Amino acid sequence: MSDPCILCVAITGSVPTKAANPAVPVTITEQIESTHEAFEAGASICHAHVRNDDETPSSDPEKFARLKEGLEKHCPGMIIQFSTGGRSGAGKARGGMLSLRPDMASLSVGSNNFPTRVYENPPDLVDWLASEMRAHEVVPEIEAFDTGHLWYAKQLVKDGVLDSPALVQLCMGVPWGAPDDLNTFMAMVNNVPDDWCFSGFGLGRNQMAYVAASVLAGGNVRVGLEDNLWLDKGVLAENWQLVERAGTIIENMGARVIGPAEVREKLGLQKRAPK
Ligand code: ZN
């Protein structure tokens, strides 16, 4: 079992809309408020995307800069993780915000089909994003959407593109990647090298079940409106409520949720002055 345990909140993503759940934070001000509530509820990492006012995904470094500034002010010590993922732009535009030096950034290392498009992460882009992260001292969180992505991540460590031990997020139940059954999850977990640190999440209605599954399997936890809009059947969630519920599950399992300072120590993140 994972004890102590890291709790990450994925506040927005690039898909959920206010029409689906009015609590989805879209503007930078809303994102800062929602993250602050989640921080108070026990989240120590904020995984963030930015959006345009019409809710379409953005990769605008200026928006990321305002978000980072607001989070540093209102959530002191919280670990800021920017998404370099998917829908926010093509190719290298996805890494344009790395020079802002967030603590961490997500790094998808494989391609797969999403329901209406291909999620493209070709090897040359992965190499480039990894080298930018290294240049700006941003710690990558590898996103594994399927078993082969983990295989490739280990090769990237062997090739010296990524440092070891690495951090990996096991993304379960994202159509059409790894399904969120326990056999597939444990196949992924068993392929994470012993000295790496992993977290796992389940998309949609299995979000809370995957809090328990990940902790039990020795991993950390991610919840939030990026991955799931519901607190209960028919009850829409806010980010802080998902964090609070996850914290309750973790603590009832006999594990402890750690704060930002301990997370920084565990993940080898330095607290540094912005450049
Ligand atoms: Zn994301």
PDB file of C-alpha atoms and ligand atoms in Angstrom:
ATOM      1  CA  MET A   1       0.000   0.000   0.000  1.00  0.00           C
ATOM      2  CA  SER A   2       1.103   3.551  -0.660  1.00  0.00           C
ATOM      3  CA  ASP A   3       1.704   5.389   2.603  1.00  0.00           C
ATOM      4  CA  PRO A   4       2.334   8.298   2.546  1.00  0.00           C
ATOM      5  CA  CYS A   5       0.278   9.207  -0.473  1.00  0.00           C
ATOM      6  CA  ILE A   6       0.338  12.145  -2.909  1.00  0.00           C
ATOM      7  CA  LEU A   7      -2.974  13.705  -3.946  1.00  0.00           C
ATOM      8  CA  CYS A   8      -3.097  15.542  -7.285  1.00  0.00           C
ATOM      9  CA  VAL A   9      -6.035  17.554  -8.614  1.00  0.00           C
ATOM     10  CA  ALA A  10      -6.597  17.790 -12.375  1.00  0.00           C
ATOM     11  CA  ILE A  11      -8.745  20.900 -12.373  1.00  0.00           C
ATOM     12  CA  THR A  12      -9.888  21.481 -15.959  1.00  0.00           C
ATOM     13  CA  GLY A  13      -8.470  19.351 -18.779  1.00  0.00           C
ATOM     14  CA  SER A  14      -9.323  20.317 -22.317  1.00  0.00           C
ATOM     15  CA  VAL A  15     -12.687  18.622 -22.791  1.00  0.00           C
ATOM     16  CA  PRO A  16     -15.216  19.258 -19.962  1.00  0.00           C
ATOM     17  CA  THR A  17     -17.525  22.246 -20.470  1.00  0.00           C
ATOM     18  CA  LYS A  18     -19.609  24.434 -18.206  1.00  0.00           C
ATOM     19  CA  ALA A  19     -22.677  23.091 -19.970  1.00  0.00           C
ATOM     20  CA  ALA A  20     -21.781  19.664 -18.590  1.00  0.00           C
ATOM     21  CA  ASN A  21     -20.801  20.999 -15.150  1.00  0.00           C
ATOM     22  CA  PRO A  22     -20.872  24.726 -14.277  1.00  0.00           C
ATOM     23  CA  ALA A  23     -18.049  24.177 -11.752  1.00  0.00           C
ATOM     24  CA  VAL A  24     -15.499  23.438 -14.507  1.00  0.00           C
ATOM     25  CA  PRO A  25     -13.006  26.310 -14.124  1.00  0.00           C
ATOM     26  CA  VAL A  26     -12.338  27.907 -17.512  1.00  0.00           C
ATOM     27  CA  THR A  27     -10.955  31.413 -16.982  1.00  0.00           C
ATOM     28  CA  ILE A  28      -7.642  31.839 -15.177  1.00  0.00           C
ATOM     29  CA  THR A  29      -9.444  33.496 -12.244  1.00  0.00           C
ATOM     30  CA  GLU A  30     -11.814  30.538 -11.953  1.00  0.00           C
ATOM     31  CA  GLN A  31      -8.890  28.111 -12.168  1.00  0.00           C
ATOM     32  CA  ILE A  32      -7.034  29.863  -9.367  1.00  0.00           C
ATOM     33  CA  GLU A  33     -10.145  29.869  -7.146  1.00  0.00           C
ATOM     34  CA  SER A  34     -10.949  26.241  -7.825  1.00  0.00           C
ATOM     35  CA  THR A  35      -7.345  25.167  -7.222  1.00  0.00           C
ATOM     36  CA  HIS A  36      -7.208  27.146  -3.992  1.00  0.00           C
ATOM     37  CA  GLU A  37     -10.279  25.280  -2.693  1.00  0.00           C
ATOM     38  CA  ALA A  38      -8.749  21.962  -3.736  1.00  0.00           C
ATOM     39  CA  PHE A  39      -5.438  22.928  -2.079  1.00  0.00           C
ATOM     40  CA  GLU A  40      -7.275  23.678   1.173  1.00  0.00           C
ATOM     41  CA  ALA A  41      -8.992  20.285   0.854  1.00  0.00           C
ATOM     42  CA  GLY A  42      -5.619  18.507   0.682  1.00  0.00           C
ATOM     43  CA  ALA A  43      -4.368  18.468  -2.908  1.00  0.00           C
ATOM     44  CA  SER A  44      -0.641  19.157  -3.212  1.00  0.00           C
ATOM     45  CA  ILE A  45      -0.205  18.966  -7.000  1.00  0.00           C
ATOM     46  CA  CYS A  46      -2.251  20.963  -9.515  1.00  0.00           C
ATOM     47  CA  HIS A  47      -2.342  19.445 -13.021  1.00  0.00           C
ATOM     48  CA  ALA A  48      -3.450  22.274 -15.299  1.00  0.00           C
ATOM     49  CA  HIS A  49      -4.488  22.987 -18.858  1.00  0.00           C
ATOM     50  CA  VAL A  50      -5.565  26.454 -19.992  1.00  0.00           C
ATOM     51  CA  ARG A  51      -8.585  27.389 -22.096  1.00  0.00           C
ATOM     52  CA  ASN A  52      -9.791  30.219 -24.259  1.00  0.00           C
ATOM     53  CA  ASP A  53     -12.920  32.071 -23.110  1.00  0.00           C
ATOM     54  CA  ASP A  54     -15.003  30.004 -25.567  1.00  0.00           C
ATOM     55  CA  GLU A  55     -13.733  26.887 -23.692  1.00  0.00           C
ATOM     56  CA  THR A  56     -11.552  25.661 -26.561  1.00  0.00           C
ATOM     57  CA  PRO A  57      -8.110  24.399 -25.465  1.00  0.00           C
ATOM     58  CA  SER A  58      -5.236  26.868 -25.510  1.00  0.00           C
ATOM     59  CA  SER A  59      -1.461  26.602 -25.324  1.00  0.00           C
ATOM     60  CA  ASP A  60      -0.941  30.350 -24.803  1.00  0.00           C
ATOM     61  CA  PRO A  61       2.125  30.828 -22.555  1.00  0.00           C
ATOM     62  CA  GLU A  62       0.679  34.127 -21.323  1.00  0.00           C
ATOM     63  CA  LYS A  63      -2.320  32.302 -19.826  1.00  0.00           C
ATOM     64  CA  PHE A  64      -0.044  29.723 -18.224  1.00  0.00           C
ATOM     65  CA  ALA A  65       2.059  32.559 -16.787  1.00  0.00           C
ATOM     66  CA  ARG A  66      -0.973  34.212 -15.175  1.00  0.00           C
ATOM     67  CA  LEU A  67      -2.136  30.883 -13.784  1.00  0.00           C
ATOM     68  CA  LYS A  68       1.283  30.129 -12.318  1.00  0.00           C
ATOM     69  CA  GLU A  69       1.520  33.565 -10.744  1.00  0.00           C
ATOM     70  CA  GLY A  70      -1.937  33.206  -9.177  1.00  0.00           C
ATOM     71  CA  LEU A  71      -1.261  29.727  -7.849  1.00  0.00           C
ATOM     72  CA  GLU A  72       2.059  30.770  -6.335  1.00  0.00           C
ATOM     73  CA  LYS A  73       0.265  33.587  -4.547  1.00  0.00           C
ATOM     74  CA  HIS A  74      -2.876  31.796  -3.370  1.00  0.00           C
ATOM     75  CA  CYS A  75      -1.610  28.206  -2.941  1.00  0.00           C
ATOM     76  CA  PRO A  76       1.872  28.695  -1.453  1.00  0.00           C
ATOM     77  CA  GLY A  77       4.130  25.701  -1.976  1.00  0.00           C
ATOM     78  CA  MET A  78       1.660  23.792  -4.148  1.00  0.00           C
ATOM     79  CA  ILE A  79       3.337  21.852  -6.950  1.00  0.00           C
ATOM     80  CA  ILE A  80       2.383  23.210 -10.361  1.00  0.00           C
ATOM     81  CA  GLN A  81       2.210  20.736 -13.216  1.00  0.00           C
ATOM     82  CA  PHE A  82       1.397  22.048 -16.702  1.00  0.00           C
ATOM     83  CA  SER A  83      -0.045  19.753 -19.324  1.00  0.00           C
ATOM     84  CA  THR A  84       1.838  19.493 -22.588  1.00  0.00           C
ATOM     85  CA  GLY A  85      -0.907  17.162 -23.716  1.00  0.00           C
ATOM     86  CA  GLY A  86      -3.128  16.675 -26.545  1.00  0.00           C
ATOM     87  CA  ARG A  87      -5.595  19.089 -27.810  1.00  0.00           C
ATOM     88  CA  SER A  88      -3.940  22.353 -26.901  1.00  0.00           C
ATOM     89  CA  GLY A  89      -2.031  22.849 -30.124  1.00  0.00           C
ATOM     90  CA  ALA A  90       0.094  21.149 -32.693  1.00  0.00           C
ATOM     91  CA  GLY A  91       3.644  19.921 -32.247  1.00  0.00           C
ATOM     92  CA  LYS A  92       6.075  22.220 -30.519  1.00  0.00           C
ATOM     93  CA  ALA A  93       3.377  24.758 -29.554  1.00  0.00           C
ATOM     94  CA  ARG A  94       2.510  22.269 -26.828  1.00  0.00           C
ATOM     95  CA  GLY A  95       5.810  22.961 -25.062  1.00  0.00           C
ATOM     96  CA  GLY A  96       5.853  26.761 -25.399  1.00  0.00           C
ATOM     97  CA  MET A  97       5.090  27.267 -21.702  1.00  0.00           C
ATOM     98  CA  LEU A  98       7.989  25.165 -20.382  1.00  0.00           C
ATOM     99  CA  SER A  99      10.261  28.207 -20.220  1.00  0.00           C
ATOM    100  CA  LEU A 100       7.987  29.461 -17.400  1.00  0.00           C
ATOM    101  CA  ARG A 101       9.567  26.663 -15.348  1.00  0.00           C
ATOM    102  CA  PRO A 102       6.599  25.030 -13.659  1.00  0.00           C
ATOM    103  CA  ASP A 103       7.674  22.382 -11.127  1.00  0.00           C
ATOM    104  CA  MET A 104       6.462  19.607 -13.398  1.00  0.00           C
ATOM    105  CA  ALA A 105       4.903  18.988 -16.785  1.00  0.00           C
ATOM    106  CA  SER A 106       3.043  16.039 -18.182  1.00  0.00           C
ATOM    107  CA  LEU A 107       4.710  14.129 -21.012  1.00  0.00           C
ATOM    108  CA  SER A 108       2.659  11.714 -23.106  1.00  0.00           C
ATOM    109  CA  VAL A 109       5.026   9.208 -24.666  1.00  0.00           C
ATOM    110  CA  GLY A 110       2.685   7.309 -26.964  1.00  0.00           C
ATOM    111  CA  SER A 111      -0.056   7.840 -29.521  1.00  0.00           C
ATOM    112  CA  ASN A 112      -3.500   6.330 -29.516  1.00  0.00           C
ATOM    113  CA  ASN A 113      -7.027   6.773 -30.778  1.00  0.00           C
ATOM    114  CA  PHE A 114      -9.282   9.057 -28.774  1.00  0.00           C
ATOM    115  CA  PRO A 115     -12.987   8.819 -29.677  1.00  0.00           C
ATOM    116  CA  THR A 116     -12.927  11.406 -32.444  1.00  0.00           C
ATOM    117  CA  ARG A 117      -9.267  11.828 -33.309  1.00  0.00           C
ATOM    118  CA  VAL A 118      -5.752  10.475 -33.063  1.00  0.00           C
ATOM    119  CA  TYR A 119      -3.757  11.588 -30.018  1.00  0.00           C
ATOM    120  CA  GLU A 120      -0.440  12.107 -31.734  1.00  0.00           C
ATOM    121  CA  ASN A 121       2.820  11.916 -29.814  1.00  0.00           C
ATOM    122  CA  PRO A 122       5.456  10.992 -32.378  1.00  0.00           C
ATOM    123  CA  PRO A 123       8.947  10.066 -31.084  1.00  0.00           C
ATOM    124  CA  ASP A 124      10.625  13.248 -32.338  1.00  0.00           C
ATOM    125  CA  LEU A 125       8.091  15.408 -30.446  1.00  0.00           C
ATOM    126  CA  VAL A 126       8.498  13.325 -27.281  1.00  0.00           C
ATOM    127  CA  ASP A 127      12.299  13.739 -27.533  1.00  0.00           C
ATOM    128  CA  TRP A 128      11.964  17.482 -28.041  1.00  0.00           C
ATOM    129  CA  LEU A 129       9.539  17.988 -25.131  1.00  0.00           C
ATOM    130  CA  ALA A 130      11.786  15.883 -22.872  1.00  0.00           C
ATOM    131  CA  SER A 131      14.844  17.944 -23.849  1.00  0.00           C
ATOM    132  CA  GLU A 132      12.969  21.222 -23.222  1.00  0.00           C
ATOM    133  CA  MET A 133      11.910  19.971 -19.790  1.00  0.00           C
ATOM    134  CA  ARG A 134      15.496  19.072 -18.980  1.00  0.00           C
ATOM    135  CA  ALA A 135      16.748  22.471 -20.208  1.00  0.00           C
ATOM    136  CA  HIS A 136      14.250  24.317 -17.988  1.00  0.00           C
ATOM    137  CA  GLU A 137      14.595  21.947 -15.008  1.00  0.00           C
ATOM    138  CA  VAL A 138      10.954  20.896 -15.264  1.00  0.00           C
ATOM    139  CA  VAL A 139      10.326  17.401 -13.902  1.00  0.00           C
ATOM    140  CA  PRO A 140       8.366  15.271 -16.384  1.00  0.00           C
ATOM    141  CA  GLU A 141       5.410  13.171 -15.357  1.00  0.00           C
ATOM    142  CA  ILE A 142       5.111  10.444 -17.979  1.00  0.00           C
ATOM    143  CA  GLU A 143       1.512   9.790 -19.004  1.00  0.00           C
ATOM    144  CA  ALA A 144       0.926   6.141 -19.920  1.00  0.00           C
ATOM    145  CA  PHE A 145      -2.395   5.561 -21.663  1.00  0.00           C
ATOM    146  CA  ASP A 146      -1.565   1.988 -22.575  1.00  0.00           C
ATOM    147  CA  THR A 147       0.901  -0.796 -21.814  1.00  0.00           C
ATOM    148  CA  GLY A 148       3.207   0.042 -24.722  1.00  0.00           C
ATOM    149  CA  HIS A 149       3.642   3.600 -23.506  1.00  0.00           C
ATOM    150  CA  LEU A 150       5.250   2.295 -20.347  1.00  0.00           C
ATOM    151  CA  TRP A 151       7.481   0.042 -22.439  1.00  0.00           C
ATOM    152  CA  TYR A 152       8.577   3.076 -24.472  1.00  0.00           C
ATOM    153  CA  ALA A 153       9.107   5.161 -21.318  1.00  0.00           C
ATOM    154  CA  LYS A 154      11.582   2.568 -20.048  1.00  0.00           C
ATOM    155  CA  GLN A 155      13.403   2.701 -23.388  1.00  0.00           C
ATOM    156  CA  LEU A 156      13.569   6.519 -23.133  1.00  0.00           C
ATOM    157  CA  VAL A 157      15.258   6.136 -19.743  1.00  0.00           C
ATOM    158  CA  LYS A 158      17.695   3.591 -21.223  1.00  0.00           C
ATOM    159  CA  ASP A 159      18.451   5.988 -24.081  1.00  0.00           C
ATOM    160  CA  GLY A 160      19.125   8.824 -21.641  1.00  0.00           C
ATOM    161  CA  VAL A 161      16.206  10.945 -22.907  1.00  0.00           C
ATOM    162  CA  LEU A 162      14.516  10.739 -19.487  1.00  0.00           C
ATOM    163  CA  ASP A 163      16.113  10.560 -16.059  1.00  0.00           C
ATOM    164  CA  SER A 164      15.683   7.656 -13.684  1.00  0.00           C
ATOM    165  CA  PRO A 165      13.886   7.167 -11.364  1.00  0.00           C
ATOM    166  CA  ALA A 166      10.967   8.516 -13.389  1.00  0.00           C
ATOM    167  CA  LEU A 167       7.439   9.488 -12.406  1.00  0.00           C
ATOM    168  CA  VAL A 168       4.541   7.962 -14.270  1.00  0.00           C
ATOM    169  CA  GLN A 169       0.790   8.478 -14.346  1.00  0.00           C
ATOM    170  CA  LEU A 170      -1.215   5.374 -15.290  1.00  0.00           C
ATOM    171  CA  CYS A 171      -4.247   6.719 -17.148  1.00  0.00           C
ATOM    172  CA  MET A 172      -6.968   4.074 -17.008  1.00  0.00           C
ATOM    173  CA  GLY A 173     -10.223   3.899 -18.895  1.00  0.00           C
ATOM    174  CA  VAL A 174      -9.499   6.660 -21.429  1.00  0.00           C
ATOM    175  CA  PRO A 175     -11.098   5.461 -24.668  1.00  0.00           C
ATOM    176  CA  TRP A 176      -9.330   3.762 -26.533  1.00  0.00           C
ATOM    177  CA  GLY A 177      -6.315   3.263 -24.343  1.00  0.00           C
ATOM    178  CA  ALA A 178      -5.900   0.871 -21.423  1.00  0.00           C
ATOM    179  CA  PRO A 179      -9.307  -0.244 -20.112  1.00  0.00           C
ATOM    180  CA  ASP A 180      -9.910   0.289 -16.406  1.00  0.00           C
ATOM    181  CA  ASP A 181     -10.180  -3.344 -15.376  1.00  0.00           C
ATOM    182  CA  LEU A 182      -7.932  -4.472 -12.553  1.00  0.00           C
ATOM    183  CA  ASN A 183      -6.031  -7.020 -14.640  1.00  0.00           C
ATOM    184  CA  THR A 184      -4.918  -4.336 -17.075  1.00  0.00           C
ATOM    185  CA  PHE A 185      -4.160  -1.939 -14.224  1.00  0.00           C
ATOM    186  CA  MET A 186      -2.003  -4.488 -12.422  1.00  0.00           C
ATOM    187  CA  ALA A 187      -0.234  -5.364 -15.686  1.00  0.00           C
ATOM    188  CA  MET A 188       0.715  -1.690 -15.901  1.00  0.00           C
ATOM    189  CA  VAL A 189       1.657  -1.450 -12.209  1.00  0.00           C
ATOM    190  CA  ASN A 190       3.830  -4.565 -12.476  1.00  0.00           C
ATOM    191  CA  ASN A 191       5.698  -2.997 -15.377  1.00  0.00           C
ATOM    192  CA  VAL A 192       6.649   0.128 -13.450  1.00  0.00           C
ATOM    193  CA  PRO A 193      10.287  -0.251 -12.327  1.00  0.00           C
ATOM    194  CA  ASP A 194      10.609  -0.620  -8.544  1.00  0.00           C
ATOM    195  CA  ASP A 195      12.434   2.661  -8.025  1.00  0.00           C
ATOM    196  CA  TRP A 196       9.951   4.756 -10.071  1.00  0.00           C
ATOM    197  CA  CYS A 197       7.044   6.577  -8.464  1.00  0.00           C
ATOM    198  CA  PHE A 198       3.600   6.047  -9.968  1.00  0.00           C
ATOM    199  CA  SER A 199       0.113   7.433  -9.709  1.00  0.00           C
ATOM    200  CA  GLY A 200      -3.062   6.069 -11.231  1.00  0.00           C
ATOM    201  CA  PHE A 201      -6.485   7.417 -12.101  1.00  0.00           C
ATOM    202  CA  GLY A 202      -9.670   6.049 -13.579  1.00  0.00           C
ATOM    203  CA  LEU A 203     -11.800   8.123 -15.928  1.00  0.00           C
ATOM    204  CA  GLY A 204     -15.446   8.894 -15.177  1.00  0.00           C
ATOM    205  CA  ARG A 205     -17.485   6.904 -12.711  1.00  0.00           C
ATOM    206  CA  ASN A 206     -14.532   4.801 -11.573  1.00  0.00           C
ATOM    207  CA  GLN A 207     -12.548   7.794 -10.330  1.00  0.00           C
ATOM    208  CA  MET A 208     -13.042   7.046  -6.624  1.00  0.00           C
ATOM    209  CA  ALA A 209     -12.660   3.285  -7.082  1.00  0.00           C
ATOM    210  CA  TYR A 210      -9.272   4.032  -8.619  1.00  0.00           C
ATOM    211  CA  VAL A 211      -8.260   6.131  -5.635  1.00  0.00           C
ATOM    212  CA  ALA A 212      -8.537   2.954  -3.578  1.00  0.00           C
ATOM    213  CA  ALA A 213      -7.025   0.722  -6.279  1.00  0.00           C
ATOM    214  CA  SER A 214      -4.003   2.946  -6.794  1.00  0.00           C
ATOM    215  CA  VAL A 215      -3.268   3.341  -3.081  1.00  0.00           C
ATOM    216  CA  LEU A 216      -3.630  -0.403  -2.535  1.00  0.00           C
ATOM    217  CA  ALA A 217      -1.284  -1.121  -5.447  1.00  0.00           C
ATOM    218  CA  GLY A 218       1.365   1.203  -3.974  1.00  0.00           C
ATOM    219  CA  GLY A 219       0.626   4.279  -6.047  1.00  0.00           C
ATOM    220  CA  ASN A 220      -0.474   7.860  -5.649  1.00  0.00           C
ATOM    221  CA  VAL A 221      -3.777   9.477  -6.540  1.00  0.00           C
ATOM    222  CA  ARG A 222      -5.260  11.927  -9.022  1.00  0.00           C
ATOM    223  CA  VAL A 223      -8.841  13.186  -9.025  1.00  0.00           C
ATOM    224  CA  GLY A 224     -10.601  16.256 -10.429  1.00  0.00           C
ATOM    225  CA  LEU A 225     -13.008  17.579 -13.008  1.00  0.00           C
ATOM    226  CA  GLU A 226     -10.649  16.849 -15.921  1.00  0.00           C
ATOM    227  CA  ASP A 227     -11.364  13.160 -15.424  1.00  0.00           C
ATOM    228  CA  ASN A 228     -14.819  13.035 -13.828  1.00  0.00           C
ATOM    229  CA  LEU A 229     -17.703  15.499 -13.409  1.00  0.00           C
ATOM    230  CA  TRP A 230     -19.759  13.671 -10.793  1.00  0.00           C
ATOM    231  CA  LEU A 231     -19.625  13.383  -7.030  1.00  0.00           C
ATOM    232  CA  ASP A 232     -22.479  10.888  -6.835  1.00  0.00           C
ATOM    233  CA  LYS A 233     -25.078   9.600  -9.228  1.00  0.00           C
ATOM    234  CA  GLY A 234     -26.952  12.717 -10.390  1.00  0.00           C
ATOM    235  CA  VAL A 235     -24.828  15.057  -8.238  1.00  0.00           C
ATOM    236  CA  LEU A 236     -22.292  17.263 -10.023  1.00  0.00           C
ATOM    237  CA  ALA A 237     -18.924  17.680  -8.315  1.00  0.00           C
ATOM    238  CA  GLU A 238     -16.585  20.567  -7.610  1.00  0.00           C
ATOM    239  CA  ASN A 239     -12.840  20.005  -7.550  1.00  0.00           C
ATOM    240  CA  TRP A 240     -12.528  20.447  -3.782  1.00  0.00           C
ATOM    241  CA  GLN A 241     -15.270  17.893  -3.154  1.00  0.00           C
ATOM    242  CA  LEU A 242     -13.476  15.271  -5.237  1.00  0.00           C
ATOM    243  CA  VAL A 243     -10.228  16.007  -3.388  1.00  0.00           C
ATOM    244  CA  GLU A 244     -11.951  15.834  -0.012  1.00  0.00           C
ATOM    245  CA  ARG A 245     -13.582  12.517  -0.855  1.00  0.00           C
ATOM    246  CA  ALA A 246     -10.327  11.059  -2.152  1.00  0.00           C
ATOM    247  CA  GLY A 247      -8.588  12.178   1.041  1.00  0.00           C
ATOM    248  CA  THR A 248     -11.255  10.451   3.108  1.00  0.00           C
ATOM    249  CA  ILE A 249     -10.829   7.213   1.167  1.00  0.00           C
ATOM    250  CA  ILE A 250      -7.044   7.327   1.557  1.00  0.00           C
ATOM    251  CA  GLU A 251      -7.230   8.022   5.276  1.00  0.00           C
ATOM    252  CA  ASN A 252      -9.863   5.367   5.877  1.00  0.00           C
ATOM    253  CA  MET A 253      -7.500   2.896   4.235  1.00  0.00           C
ATOM    254  CA  GLY A 254      -4.949   3.757   6.898  1.00  0.00           C
ATOM    255  CA  ALA A 255      -2.660   5.844   4.701  1.00  0.00           C
ATOM    256  CA  ARG A 256      -1.664   9.469   5.081  1.00  0.00           C
ATOM    257  CA  VAL A 257      -2.005  12.294   2.552  1.00  0.00           C
ATOM    258  CA  ILE A 258       1.136  14.413   2.506  1.00  0.00           C
ATOM    259  CA  GLY A 259       1.487  18.152   2.024  1.00  0.00           C
ATOM    260  CA  PRO A 260       3.531  20.004  -0.587  1.00  0.00           C
ATOM    261  CA  ALA A 261       6.797  20.098   1.373  1.00  0.00           C
ATOM    262  CA  GLU A 262       6.850  16.323   1.826  1.00  0.00           C
ATOM    263  CA  VAL A 263       5.795  15.794  -1.789  1.00  0.00           C
ATOM    264  CA  ARG A 264       8.696  17.941  -2.972  1.00  0.00           C
ATOM    265  CA  GLU A 265      11.053  15.849  -0.909  1.00  0.00           C
ATOM    266  CA  LYS A 266       9.579  12.571  -2.133  1.00  0.00           C
ATOM    267  CA  LEU A 267       9.687  13.587  -5.811  1.00  0.00           C
ATOM    268  CA  GLY A 268      13.016  15.395  -5.657  1.00  0.00           C
ATOM    269  CA  LEU A 269      11.505  18.771  -6.611  1.00  0.00           C
ATOM    270  CA  GLN A 270      13.312  21.899  -5.599  1.00  0.00           C
ATOM    271  CA  LYS A 271      11.485  24.958  -4.439  1.00  0.00           C
ATOM    272  CA  ARG A 272      13.148  27.636  -6.496  1.00  0.00           C
ATOM    273  CA  ALA A 273      12.833  31.259  -7.383  1.00  0.00           C
ATOM    274  CA  PRO A 274      11.210  31.807 -10.757  1.00  0.00           C
ATOM    275  CA  LYS A 275      13.686  32.862 -13.468  1.00  0.00           C
TER     276      LYS A 275
HETATM  277 ZN    ZN B   1      -4.521  16.739 -18.418  1.00  0.00          ZN
END
